[in-house]
Amino acid sequence: MISLHTSPLDQPGTGDAGGMNVYVIELAKRLAARGVEIDIFTRATSSALEPVVSAYDGVQVRHIHAGPFEGLAKDELPGQLCVFAREVLRAEAGQPVGHYDAVHSHYWLSGQVGALARDRWGVPLVHSMHTMAKVKNDALAEGDCPEPTARIIGEEQVVEAADMLIANTDIEAKQLINLYDAEPSRVEVVHPGVDLDVFRPRDKAAARAELGLPVDASVLMFAGRIQPLKAPDVLLRAVAVMLERRPELRSRLVVPIVGGPSGSGLEHPESLAQLATELRLDGPDGVVRFVPPVAQDELARWCAAATLVAVPSYNESFGLVAVEAQATGTPVVAAAVGGLTTVVRDGRSGLLVDGHEPRAWADALSRVVEDDGLRVRLEAGALEQARSFSWDRTAERTLEVYERARADLKAPV
């Protein structure tokens, strides 16, 4: 596997680490349990990192030195593709001939390296986009920057080179076909999963006690990277509307923002805190709590403690946080975009909101907070919905895609 721009060992929720990191390591772990040996190549971001780290039995993470360890933005990484690719090829050259049977690249930068390795080693390339520039540019958040033309061209090249493309949802598959001219026969839909041993129902009162939350609070939670794409500001603006309508809610509302700045959010890392101040949501009688990124087991505790989890993103290829929240029995209020329309069953496991207008979001959030009968039904539906997503099933389907790619290996382009 190639995950150039972010390591599967990084803490999700900050920098460039997010759902893709979870995806890569969870998939690798499940494949290894089926007897597949996995080497994950990623760019080293510290001189203290060991060249090779054993993450799990059968899963090794190889840190490649390509460019400075720190201070290299994602849009500067294309300049390091050549040296990264050279080091990947050099690592393979030290192995017996035919050591690798397939390459699975994640995100377009990795796909560029994967295409070279594919042709050099004579093995199939399977690629997962995770996000696509054309889709992101069609639904930009206010103040966010469009993805550059170089990325769009790079993605088109990877789509052409790959033997098989894995899409997270039917919607993503259609986007690959309609926006990138992918051959329909080379696109397979494989849903990501959720670790049901980690993300599971817990006693809500106990979870709140462990986190220092009032047992009788209405907890409206956001979890993820703090950047315009993820739209945590929409949640804050909606909460301000709720308090404008019903000031008495202030005494029992708690709004945890779990995560750190990322992407274009790094340009103004303080902007969300400033917005909370402007909306009078912080301070001694404030409702917002900023929580640094947390490990998966701690995130599961936060999800279980929440009344609902809000996912107001402008685009999500899947929306892993939404599945994780539902697996704890917590309903999700999500934007009706991308993979979230697959992950969340509107009216059954959560509510889908068209657009990002704060008053519409306040309406949806208020319904879950104020309607006890609805909330109880959504909690039961959330658990049922989450059971349909399994990393074991993801691994089985991915192995089938690998075998198809090996059987239908294209001639080098």
mmCIF file of C-alpha atoms in Angstrom:
data_model
loop_
_atom_site.group_PDB
_atom_site.id
_atom_site.type_symbol
_atom_site.label_atom_id
_atom_site.label_comp_id
_atom_site.label_asym_id
_atom_site.label_seq_id
_atom_site.Cartn_x
_atom_site.Cartn_y
_atom_site.Cartn_z
ATOM 1 C CA MET A 1 0.000 0.000 0.000
ATOM 2 C CA ILE A 2 1.072 3.577 -0.638
ATOM 3 C CA SER A 3 -0.165 6.388 1.611
ATOM 4 C CA LEU A 4 2.289 9.108 0.743
ATOM 5 C CA HIS A 5 0.916 12.275 2.302
ATOM 6 C CA THR A 6 -0.227 10.936 5.669
ATOM 7 C CA SER A 7 0.830 7.984 7.771
ATOM 8 C CA PRO A 8 -1.691 5.436 9.047
ATOM 9 C CA LEU A 9 0.114 5.739 12.379
ATOM 10 C CA ASP A 10 -0.737 9.457 12.699
ATOM 11 C CA GLN A 11 -3.433 10.664 15.084
ATOM 12 C CA PRO A 12 -6.688 11.216 13.152
ATOM 13 C CA GLY A 13 -8.322 14.597 13.576
ATOM 14 C CA THR A 14 -5.400 16.928 12.974
ATOM 15 C CA GLY A 15 -3.026 17.877 10.161
ATOM 16 C CA ASP A 16 -3.846 15.722 7.140
ATOM 17 C CA ALA A 17 -4.783 12.715 9.263
ATOM 18 C CA GLY A 18 -8.413 11.667 9.172
ATOM 19 C CA GLY A 19 -10.699 8.919 7.964
ATOM 20 C CA MET A 20 -8.215 7.764 5.335
ATOM 21 C CA ASN A 21 -5.647 6.959 8.031
ATOM 22 C CA VAL A 22 -8.208 4.818 9.835
ATOM 23 C CA TYR A 23 -9.204 3.188 6.546
ATOM 24 C CA VAL A 24 -5.637 2.219 5.589
ATOM 25 C CA ILE A 25 -4.626 0.729 8.931
ATOM 26 C CA GLU A 26 -7.933 -1.051 9.590
ATOM 27 C CA LEU A 27 -7.995 -2.569 6.101
ATOM 28 C CA ALA A 28 -4.349 -3.634 6.371
ATOM 29 C CA LYS A 29 -4.971 -5.212 9.771
ATOM 30 C CA ARG A 30 -7.941 -7.216 8.476
ATOM 31 C CA LEU A 31 -6.069 -8.312 5.333
ATOM 32 C CA ALA A 32 -3.126 -9.453 7.451
ATOM 33 C CA ALA A 33 -5.499 -11.583 9.512
ATOM 34 C CA ARG A 34 -6.312 -13.365 6.235
ATOM 35 C CA GLY A 35 -2.661 -14.169 5.532
ATOM 36 C CA VAL A 36 -1.817 -11.149 3.361
ATOM 37 C CA GLU A 37 1.479 -9.418 4.111
ATOM 38 C CA ILE A 38 1.221 -5.637 3.851
ATOM 39 C CA ASP A 39 3.944 -3.026 3.476
ATOM 40 C CA ILE A 40 2.611 0.534 3.789
ATOM 41 C CA PHE A 41 4.893 3.184 2.287
ATOM 42 C CA THR A 42 4.484 6.699 3.699
ATOM 43 C CA ARG A 43 6.578 9.860 3.855
ATOM 44 C CA ALA A 44 8.676 10.320 6.983
ATOM 45 C CA THR A 45 7.768 13.483 8.916
ATOM 46 C CA SER A 46 10.340 13.141 11.710
ATOM 47 C CA SER A 47 13.968 12.063 11.960
ATOM 48 C CA ALA A 48 13.014 10.099 15.072
ATOM 49 C CA LEU A 49 10.856 7.656 13.128
ATOM 50 C CA GLU A 50 12.244 4.168 12.621
ATOM 51 C CA PRO A 51 12.660 3.247 8.917
ATOM 52 C CA VAL A 52 10.338 0.266 9.376
ATOM 53 C CA VAL A 53 7.672 -0.042 12.073
ATOM 54 C CA SER A 54 5.712 -3.228 12.722
ATOM 55 C CA ALA A 55 2.150 -1.972 13.234
ATOM 56 C CA TYR A 56 0.519 -5.423 13.530
ATOM 57 C CA ASP A 57 1.490 -8.985 12.686
ATOM 58 C CA GLY A 58 1.897 -8.928 8.920
ATOM 59 C CA VAL A 59 1.661 -5.107 8.624
ATOM 60 C CA GLN A 60 4.807 -2.993 8.278
ATOM 61 C CA VAL A 61 4.899 0.788 7.866
ATOM 62 C CA ARG A 62 7.922 1.957 5.871
ATOM 63 C CA HIS A 63 8.935 5.594 6.376
ATOM 64 C CA ILE A 64 10.430 7.101 3.222
ATOM 65 C CA HIS A 65 12.670 10.166 3.428
ATOM 66 C CA ALA A 66 11.408 12.594 0.774
ATOM 67 C CA GLY A 67 11.780 16.297 1.437
ATOM 68 C CA PRO A 68 11.991 18.102 4.785
ATOM 69 C CA PHE A 69 10.495 16.313 7.757
ATOM 70 C CA GLU A 70 8.369 19.279 8.826
ATOM 71 C CA GLY A 71 6.823 22.360 7.292
ATOM 72 C CA LEU A 72 5.944 20.801 3.944
ATOM 73 C CA ALA A 73 2.354 21.613 2.977
ATOM 74 C CA LYS A 74 0.302 19.085 1.033
ATOM 75 C CA ASP A 75 0.317 21.284 -2.070
ATOM 76 C CA GLU A 76 4.134 21.149 -2.020
ATOM 77 C CA LEU A 77 4.275 17.344 -1.998
ATOM 78 C CA PRO A 78 4.120 16.883 -5.803
ATOM 79 C CA GLY A 79 7.692 18.200 -5.872
ATOM 80 C CA GLN A 80 8.751 15.180 -3.778
ATOM 81 C CA LEU A 81 7.061 12.500 -5.887
ATOM 82 C CA CYS A 82 10.221 11.582 -7.794
ATOM 83 C CA VAL A 83 12.410 11.021 -4.751
ATOM 84 C CA PHE A 84 9.600 9.187 -2.944
ATOM 85 C CA ALA A 85 9.050 6.906 -5.946
ATOM 86 C CA ARG A 86 12.791 6.268 -6.233
ATOM 87 C CA GLU A 87 12.972 5.166 -2.607
ATOM 88 C CA VAL A 88 9.921 2.894 -2.976
ATOM 89 C CA LEU A 89 11.517 1.219 -6.001
ATOM 90 C CA ARG A 90 14.800 0.925 -4.121
ATOM 91 C CA ALA A 91 13.061 -0.797 -1.189
ATOM 92 C CA GLU A 92 11.499 -3.329 -3.575
ATOM 93 C CA ALA A 93 14.842 -3.925 -5.286
ATOM 94 C CA GLY A 94 16.196 -5.310 -2.020
ATOM 95 C CA GLN A 95 13.534 -8.033 -2.014
ATOM 96 C CA PRO A 96 13.380 -11.276 -4.020
ATOM 97 C CA VAL A 97 11.989 -10.920 -7.544
ATOM 98 C CA GLY A 98 8.189 -10.898 -7.500
ATOM 99 C CA HIS A 99 7.988 -9.885 -3.838
ATOM 100 C CA TYR A 100 4.869 -7.755 -4.314
ATOM 101 C CA ASP A 101 1.684 -9.100 -5.868
ATOM 102 C CA ALA A 102 -0.286 -5.849 -6.054
ATOM 103 C CA VAL A 103 -0.119 -2.133 -5.266
ATOM 104 C CA HIS A 104 -3.018 -0.376 -3.519
ATOM 105 C CA SER A 105 -2.584 3.401 -3.545
ATOM 106 C CA HIS A 106 -4.574 5.881 -1.466
ATOM 107 C CA TYR A 107 -5.200 9.461 -2.668
ATOM 108 C CA TRP A 108 -3.971 10.833 -5.979
ATOM 109 C CA LEU A 109 -0.386 11.572 -4.904
ATOM 110 C CA SER A 110 0.083 7.938 -3.926
ATOM 111 C CA GLY A 111 -1.551 6.892 -7.191
ATOM 112 C CA GLN A 112 1.145 8.695 -9.164
ATOM 113 C CA VAL A 113 3.826 6.621 -7.417
ATOM 114 C CA GLY A 114 1.681 3.491 -7.594
ATOM 115 C CA ALA A 115 1.375 3.804 -11.383
ATOM 116 C CA LEU A 116 5.160 3.856 -11.727
ATOM 117 C CA ALA A 117 5.588 0.874 -9.394
ATOM 118 C CA ARG A 118 2.864 -1.012 -11.280
ATOM 119 C CA ASP A 119 4.703 -0.725 -14.584
ATOM 120 C CA ARG A 120 8.130 -1.401 -13.073
ATOM 121 C CA TRP A 121 7.042 -4.512 -11.148
ATOM 122 C CA GLY A 122 4.444 -5.871 -13.569
ATOM 123 C CA VAL A 123 1.741 -6.056 -10.891
ATOM 124 C CA PRO A 124 -1.767 -4.555 -10.832
ATOM 125 C CA LEU A 125 -2.552 -1.133 -9.410
ATOM 126 C CA VAL A 126 -5.699 -0.777 -7.313
ATOM 127 C CA HIS A 127 -6.481 2.808 -6.378
ATOM 128 C CA SER A 128 -8.760 4.464 -3.818
ATOM 129 C CA MET A 129 -9.371 8.183 -4.373
ATOM 130 C CA HIS A 130 -10.819 9.009 -0.928
ATOM 131 C CA THR A 131 -11.460 12.573 -2.152
ATOM 132 C CA MET A 132 -11.641 14.056 -5.659
ATOM 133 C CA ALA A 133 -10.744 17.577 -6.730
ATOM 134 C CA LYS A 134 -13.620 17.964 -9.183
ATOM 135 C CA VAL A 135 -16.145 16.976 -6.529
ATOM 136 C CA LYS A 136 -14.599 19.262 -3.901
ATOM 137 C CA ASN A 137 -14.522 22.209 -6.306
ATOM 138 C CA ASP A 138 -18.210 21.753 -7.070
ATOM 139 C CA ALA A 139 -19.102 22.234 -3.395
ATOM 140 C CA LEU A 140 -16.567 24.627 -1.889
ATOM 141 C CA ALA A 141 -17.108 26.053 1.551
ATOM 142 C CA GLU A 142 -17.172 29.834 1.832
ATOM 143 C CA GLY A 143 -13.616 31.129 1.942
ATOM 144 C CA ASP A 144 -12.071 27.788 0.958
ATOM 145 C CA CYS A 145 -9.617 27.539 -1.932
ATOM 146 C CA PRO A 146 -10.353 25.427 -5.015
ATOM 147 C CA GLU A 147 -8.144 22.448 -5.726
ATOM 148 C CA PRO A 148 -5.488 23.253 -8.342
ATOM 149 C CA THR A 149 -5.573 22.144 -11.970
ATOM 150 C CA ALA A 150 -2.394 20.096 -11.399
ATOM 151 C CA ARG A 151 -4.285 17.865 -8.978
ATOM 152 C CA ILE A 152 -7.174 17.402 -11.406
ATOM 153 C CA ILE A 153 -4.755 16.359 -14.158
ATOM 154 C CA GLY A 154 -2.931 14.056 -11.742
ATOM 155 C CA GLU A 155 -6.178 12.380 -10.729
ATOM 156 C CA GLU A 156 -7.158 11.862 -14.353
ATOM 157 C CA GLN A 157 -3.790 10.201 -14.978
ATOM 158 C CA VAL A 158 -4.220 7.860 -12.012
ATOM 159 C CA VAL A 159 -7.738 6.887 -13.091
ATOM 160 C CA GLU A 160 -6.387 6.017 -16.539
ATOM 161 C CA ALA A 161 -3.455 4.020 -15.141
ATOM 162 C CA ALA A 162 -5.243 1.986 -12.469
ATOM 163 C CA ASP A 163 -6.333 -1.576 -13.179
ATOM 164 C CA MET A 164 -9.165 -1.264 -10.657
ATOM 165 C CA LEU A 165 -10.665 1.679 -8.800
ATOM 166 C CA ILE A 166 -12.316 1.213 -5.404
ATOM 167 C CA ALA A 167 -15.182 3.598 -4.642
ATOM 168 C CA ASN A 168 -16.595 3.980 -1.144
ATOM 169 C CA THR A 169 -20.192 4.359 -2.327
ATOM 170 C CA ASP A 170 -22.362 4.139 -5.434
ATOM 171 C CA ILE A 171 -22.278 7.942 -5.609
ATOM 172 C CA GLU A 172 -18.476 7.974 -5.702
ATOM 173 C CA ALA A 173 -18.498 5.289 -8.394
ATOM 174 C CA LYS A 174 -20.769 7.450 -10.557
ATOM 175 C CA GLN A 175 -18.510 10.453 -9.967
ATOM 176 C CA LEU A 176 -15.469 8.475 -11.132
ATOM 177 C CA ILE A 177 -17.315 7.424 -14.268
ATOM 178 C CA ASN A 178 -19.039 10.717 -15.079
ATOM 179 C CA LEU A 179 -16.352 13.197 -14.026
ATOM 180 C CA TYR A 180 -13.166 11.209 -14.738
ATOM 181 C CA ASP A 181 -14.257 8.927 -17.603
ATOM 182 C CA ALA A 182 -13.376 5.792 -15.624
ATOM 183 C CA GLU A 183 -14.354 2.556 -17.334
ATOM 184 C CA PRO A 184 -17.403 1.256 -15.445
ATOM 185 C CA SER A 185 -16.014 -2.298 -15.549
ATOM 186 C CA ARG A 186 -12.934 -1.146 -13.606
ATOM 187 C CA VAL A 187 -14.860 0.500 -10.753
ATOM 188 C CA GLU A 188 -15.971 -1.531 -7.734
ATOM 189 C CA VAL A 189 -17.914 -0.241 -4.741
ATOM 190 C CA VAL A 190 -16.512 -1.401 -1.405
ATOM 191 C CA HIS A 191 -17.905 0.264 1.699
ATOM 192 C CA PRO A 192 -15.448 1.079 4.489
ATOM 193 C CA GLY A 193 -16.227 -0.399 7.883
ATOM 194 C CA VAL A 194 -16.271 0.402 11.565
ATOM 195 C CA ASP A 195 -14.549 -1.333 14.466
ATOM 196 C CA LEU A 196 -17.570 -2.557 16.421
ATOM 197 C CA ASP A 197 -15.334 -3.679 19.290
ATOM 198 C CA VAL A 198 -14.203 -0.081 19.848
ATOM 199 C CA PHE A 199 -17.301 1.815 18.744
ATOM 200 C CA ARG A 200 -20.040 0.151 20.741
ATOM 201 C CA PRO A 201 -22.929 1.210 22.973
ATOM 202 C CA ARG A 202 -21.914 2.336 26.453
ATOM 203 C CA ASP A 203 -23.796 3.623 29.447
ATOM 204 C CA LYS A 204 -24.279 7.291 28.564
ATOM 205 C CA ALA A 205 -24.242 8.518 32.165
ATOM 206 C CA ALA A 206 -20.992 6.648 32.865
ATOM 207 C CA ALA A 207 -19.369 7.961 29.666
ATOM 208 C CA ARG A 208 -20.341 11.514 30.598
ATOM 209 C CA ALA A 209 -18.997 11.108 34.101
ATOM 210 C CA GLU A 210 -15.647 9.926 32.709
ATOM 211 C CA LEU A 211 -15.480 12.964 30.404
ATOM 212 C CA GLY A 212 -16.663 15.498 32.949
ATOM 213 C CA LEU A 213 -19.952 16.194 31.170
ATOM 214 C CA PRO A 214 -23.219 16.919 33.008
ATOM 215 C CA VAL A 215 -25.379 13.826 33.056
ATOM 216 C CA ASP A 216 -28.506 15.764 32.022
ATOM 217 C CA ALA A 217 -26.894 17.876 29.278
ATOM 218 C CA SER A 218 -27.823 17.963 25.620
ATOM 219 C CA VAL A 219 -24.440 17.228 24.026
ATOM 220 C CA LEU A 220 -24.111 18.250 20.353
ATOM 221 C CA MET A 221 -20.725 17.010 19.173
ATOM 222 C CA PHE A 222 -18.472 17.636 16.178
ATOM 223 C CA ALA A 223 -15.478 15.366 15.545
ATOM 224 C CA GLY A 224 -12.965 15.832 12.766
ATOM 225 C CA ARG A 225 -10.399 18.136 11.285
ATOM 226 C CA ILE A 226 -11.155 21.822 11.770
ATOM 227 C CA GLN A 227 -11.223 23.221 8.247
ATOM 228 C CA PRO A 228 -13.844 24.881 6.002
ATOM 229 C CA LEU A 229 -14.591 21.609 4.174
ATOM 230 C CA LYS A 230 -15.748 19.953 7.411
ATOM 231 C CA ALA A 231 -17.853 23.029 8.306
ATOM 232 C CA PRO A 232 -17.764 23.017 12.124
ATOM 233 C CA ASP A 233 -18.760 26.684 11.864
ATOM 234 C CA VAL A 234 -22.188 25.564 10.606
ATOM 235 C CA LEU A 235 -22.764 23.738 13.892
ATOM 236 C CA LEU A 236 -21.738 26.791 15.932
ATOM 237 C CA ARG A 237 -23.984 29.116 13.928
ATOM 238 C CA ALA A 238 -26.888 26.676 14.288
ATOM 239 C CA VAL A 239 -26.371 26.475 18.048
ATOM 240 C CA ALA A 240 -26.432 30.267 18.203
ATOM 241 C CA VAL A 241 -29.810 30.195 16.444
ATOM 242 C CA MET A 242 -31.080 27.594 18.932
ATOM 243 C CA LEU A 243 -30.071 29.831 21.841
ATOM 244 C CA GLU A 244 -31.606 32.863 20.188
ATOM 245 C CA ARG A 245 -34.895 30.982 19.969
ATOM 246 C CA ARG A 246 -34.696 29.385 23.412
ATOM 247 C CA PRO A 247 -32.215 31.153 25.735
ATOM 248 C CA GLU A 248 -33.001 28.708 28.541
ATOM 249 C CA LEU A 249 -31.132 25.989 26.603
ATOM 250 C CA ARG A 250 -27.817 27.646 27.509
ATOM 251 C CA SER A 251 -27.825 26.015 30.939
ATOM 252 C CA ARG A 252 -27.883 22.481 29.504
ATOM 253 C CA LEU A 253 -26.264 22.652 26.058
ATOM 254 C CA VAL A 254 -22.691 21.378 25.629
ATOM 255 C CA VAL A 255 -21.009 21.520 22.210
ATOM 256 C CA PRO A 256 -17.684 19.588 22.120
ATOM 257 C CA ILE A 257 -15.497 20.301 19.072
ATOM 258 C CA VAL A 258 -13.119 17.337 18.995
ATOM 259 C CA GLY A 259 -10.221 17.770 16.557
ATOM 260 C CA GLY A 260 -7.480 20.074 15.358
ATOM 261 C CA PRO A 261 -6.883 22.506 12.480
ATOM 262 C CA SER A 262 -6.092 21.058 9.071
ATOM 263 C CA GLY A 263 -5.787 21.995 5.408
ATOM 264 C CA SER A 264 -6.836 25.578 4.711
ATOM 265 C CA GLY A 265 -7.854 25.747 8.375
ATOM 266 C CA LEU A 266 -4.136 25.935 9.227
ATOM 267 C CA GLU A 267 -4.029 29.443 7.738
ATOM 268 C CA HIS A 268 -6.346 30.668 10.514
ATOM 269 C CA PRO A 269 -6.251 28.041 13.270
ATOM 270 C CA GLU A 270 -7.921 30.413 15.706
ATOM 271 C CA SER A 271 -10.870 31.276 13.450
ATOM 272 C CA LEU A 272 -13.345 28.789 14.946
ATOM 273 C CA ALA A 273 -12.563 29.945 18.487
ATOM 274 C CA GLN A 274 -13.016 33.540 17.340
ATOM 275 C CA LEU A 275 -16.368 32.634 15.828
ATOM 276 C CA ALA A 276 -17.434 31.034 19.114
ATOM 277 C CA THR A 277 -16.555 34.292 20.869
ATOM 278 C CA GLU A 278 -18.445 36.392 18.318
ATOM 279 C CA LEU A 279 -21.517 34.176 18.756
ATOM 280 C CA ARG A 280 -21.215 34.327 22.558
ATOM 281 C CA LEU A 281 -20.821 30.561 22.766
ATOM 282 C CA ASP A 282 -17.672 30.521 24.912
ATOM 283 C CA GLY A 283 -16.656 32.204 28.149
ATOM 284 C CA PRO A 284 -17.823 31.429 31.699
ATOM 285 C CA ASP A 285 -21.375 30.631 30.616
ATOM 286 C CA GLY A 286 -20.370 29.280 27.215
ATOM 287 C CA VAL A 287 -21.493 26.024 25.679
ATOM 288 C CA VAL A 288 -18.533 25.209 23.392
ATOM 289 C CA ARG A 289 -15.666 22.993 24.519
ATOM 290 C CA PHE A 290 -12.611 22.631 22.284
ATOM 291 C CA VAL A 291 -11.083 19.174 22.706
ATOM 292 C CA PRO A 292 -7.739 18.189 21.090
ATOM 293 C CA PRO A 293 -7.709 15.118 18.800
ATOM 294 C CA VAL A 294 -8.172 11.888 20.718
ATOM 295 C CA ALA A 295 -7.385 8.205 20.134
ATOM 296 C CA GLN A 296 -10.059 5.903 18.744
ATOM 297 C CA ASP A 297 -11.152 4.434 22.095
ATOM 298 C CA GLU A 298 -11.486 7.931 23.566
ATOM 299 C CA LEU A 299 -13.384 9.128 20.489
ATOM 300 C CA ALA A 300 -15.778 6.220 20.966
ATOM 301 C CA ARG A 301 -16.382 7.396 24.538
ATOM 302 C CA TRP A 302 -17.159 10.928 23.328
ATOM 303 C CA CYS A 303 -19.549 9.576 20.696
ATOM 304 C CA ALA A 304 -21.336 7.415 23.250
ATOM 305 C CA ALA A 305 -21.661 10.394 25.598
ATOM 306 C CA ALA A 306 -23.188 12.650 22.935
ATOM 307 C CA THR A 307 -26.868 13.276 22.361
ATOM 308 C CA LEU A 308 -26.050 13.559 18.658
ATOM 309 C CA VAL A 309 -23.029 13.919 16.390
ATOM 310 C CA ALA A 310 -23.164 16.641 13.743
ATOM 311 C CA VAL A 311 -21.417 16.101 10.384
ATOM 312 C CA PRO A 312 -22.037 19.316 8.410
ATOM 313 C CA SER A 313 -19.319 18.747 5.761
ATOM 314 C CA TYR A 314 -19.575 20.249 2.289
ATOM 315 C CA ASN A 315 -18.383 16.949 0.872
ATOM 316 C CA GLU A 316 -17.576 13.473 2.197
ATOM 317 C CA SER A 317 -16.650 10.493 0.048
ATOM 318 C CA PHE A 318 -17.928 8.306 2.882
ATOM 319 C CA GLY A 319 -18.124 9.949 6.318
ATOM 320 C CA LEU A 320 -16.437 7.520 8.695
ATOM 321 C CA VAL A 321 -17.227 9.571 11.815
ATOM 322 C CA ALA A 322 -20.932 9.198 11.051
ATOM 323 C CA VAL A 323 -20.654 5.396 11.029
ATOM 324 C CA GLU A 324 -18.552 5.381 14.197
ATOM 325 C CA ALA A 325 -21.072 7.566 16.022
ATOM 326 C CA GLN A 326 -23.976 5.372 14.955
ATOM 327 C CA ALA A 327 -22.118 2.281 16.133
ATOM 328 C CA THR A 328 -22.228 3.719 19.675
ATOM 329 C CA GLY A 329 -25.998 4.202 19.361
ATOM 330 C CA THR A 330 -25.778 7.963 18.843
ATOM 331 C CA PRO A 331 -27.870 9.568 16.076
ATOM 332 C CA VAL A 332 -26.186 11.691 13.419
ATOM 333 C CA VAL A 333 -27.350 14.970 11.925
ATOM 334 C CA ALA A 334 -25.469 15.250 8.632
ATOM 335 C CA ALA A 335 -25.359 17.291 5.451
ATOM 336 C CA ALA A 336 -27.104 15.513 2.581
ATOM 337 C CA VAL A 337 -23.923 15.293 0.502
ATOM 338 C CA GLY A 338 -21.747 12.536 -0.969
ATOM 339 C CA GLY A 339 -21.307 9.365 1.034
ATOM 340 C CA LEU A 340 -23.252 10.714 3.997
ATOM 341 C CA THR A 341 -26.472 9.952 2.124
ATOM 342 C CA THR A 342 -25.378 6.295 2.131
ATOM 343 C CA VAL A 343 -24.079 6.200 5.689
ATOM 344 C CA VAL A 344 -27.020 7.947 7.386
ATOM 345 C CA ARG A 345 -30.592 6.749 6.851
ATOM 346 C CA ASP A 346 -32.693 9.880 7.004
ATOM 347 C CA GLY A 347 -35.353 9.564 9.677
ATOM 348 C CA ARG A 348 -34.077 6.123 10.724
ATOM 349 C CA SER A 349 -30.521 6.512 12.060
ATOM 350 C CA GLY A 350 -30.276 10.279 11.935
ATOM 351 C CA LEU A 351 -31.383 13.318 9.982
ATOM 352 C CA LEU A 352 -30.034 14.639 6.673
ATOM 353 C CA VAL A 353 -30.053 18.400 6.111
ATOM 354 C CA ASP A 354 -30.124 19.975 2.655
ATOM 355 C CA GLY A 355 -27.620 22.819 2.477
ATOM 356 C CA HIS A 356 -25.745 24.595 5.249
ATOM 357 C CA GLU A 357 -28.129 27.365 6.290
ATOM 358 C CA PRO A 358 -27.838 27.723 10.095
ATOM 359 C CA ARG A 359 -31.598 27.977 10.700
ATOM 360 C CA ALA A 360 -32.257 24.734 8.828
ATOM 361 C CA TRP A 361 -29.541 23.087 10.906
ATOM 362 C CA ALA A 362 -30.983 24.536 14.091
ATOM 363 C CA ASP A 363 -34.348 23.027 13.162
ATOM 364 C CA ALA A 364 -32.832 19.552 12.700
ATOM 365 C CA LEU A 365 -30.706 19.712 15.845
ATOM 366 C CA SER A 366 -33.683 20.913 17.879
ATOM 367 C CA ARG A 367 -35.847 18.047 16.665
ATOM 368 C CA VAL A 368 -33.406 15.488 18.062
ATOM 369 C CA VAL A 369 -32.834 17.409 21.303
ATOM 370 C CA GLU A 370 -36.496 18.123 22.058
ATOM 371 C CA ASP A 371 -38.359 15.081 20.705
ATOM 372 C CA ASP A 372 -37.582 12.212 23.093
ATOM 373 C CA GLY A 373 -39.566 9.690 21.031
ATOM 374 C CA LEU A 374 -37.717 10.582 17.838
ATOM 375 C CA ARG A 375 -34.348 10.437 19.575
ATOM 376 C CA VAL A 376 -35.012 6.974 21.000
ATOM 377 C CA ARG A 377 -36.058 5.694 17.560
ATOM 378 C CA LEU A 378 -32.960 7.195 15.952
ATOM 379 C CA GLU A 379 -30.689 5.655 18.598
ATOM 380 C CA ALA A 380 -32.054 2.188 17.818
ATOM 381 C CA GLY A 381 -31.827 2.842 14.086
ATOM 382 C CA ALA A 382 -28.250 4.077 14.429
ATOM 383 C CA LEU A 383 -27.142 0.768 15.932
ATOM 384 C CA GLU A 384 -28.936 -1.188 13.219
ATOM 385 C CA GLN A 385 -27.415 0.960 10.464
ATOM 386 C CA ALA A 386 -23.855 0.610 11.816
ATOM 387 C CA ARG A 387 -24.080 -3.180 11.800
ATOM 388 C CA SER A 388 -24.194 -3.119 7.995
ATOM 389 C CA PHE A 389 -20.625 -1.744 7.910
ATOM 390 C CA SER A 390 -17.819 -4.147 8.819
ATOM 391 C CA TRP A 391 -14.060 -3.967 8.257
ATOM 392 C CA ASP A 392 -14.043 -7.747 7.826
ATOM 393 C CA ARG A 393 -16.524 -7.412 4.970
ATOM 394 C CA THR A 394 -14.419 -4.557 3.560
ATOM 395 C CA ALA A 395 -11.332 -6.787 3.601
ATOM 396 C CA GLU A 396 -13.125 -9.690 1.892
ATOM 397 C CA ARG A 397 -14.453 -7.452 -0.881
ATOM 398 C CA THR A 398 -11.080 -5.745 -1.311
ATOM 399 C CA LEU A 399 -9.365 -9.120 -1.728
ATOM 400 C CA GLU A 400 -11.863 -9.904 -4.490
ATOM 401 C CA VAL A 401 -10.921 -6.635 -6.187
ATOM 402 C CA TYR A 402 -7.211 -7.492 -5.930
ATOM 403 C CA GLU A 403 -7.845 -10.856 -7.574
ATOM 404 C CA ARG A 404 -9.859 -9.233 -10.373
ATOM 405 C CA ALA A 405 -7.062 -6.742 -10.931
ATOM 406 C CA ARG A 406 -4.495 -9.541 -11.150
ATOM 407 C CA ALA A 407 -6.640 -11.482 -13.598
ATOM 408 C CA ASP A 408 -7.307 -8.446 -15.816
ATOM 409 C CA LEU A 409 -3.912 -6.725 -15.647
ATOM 410 C CA LYS A 410 -3.826 -4.095 -18.356
ATOM 411 C CA ALA A 411 -0.897 -3.396 -20.635
ATOM 412 C CA PRO A 412 1.185 -0.455 -19.319
ATOM 413 C CA VAL A 413 -0.160 2.914 -20.481
#
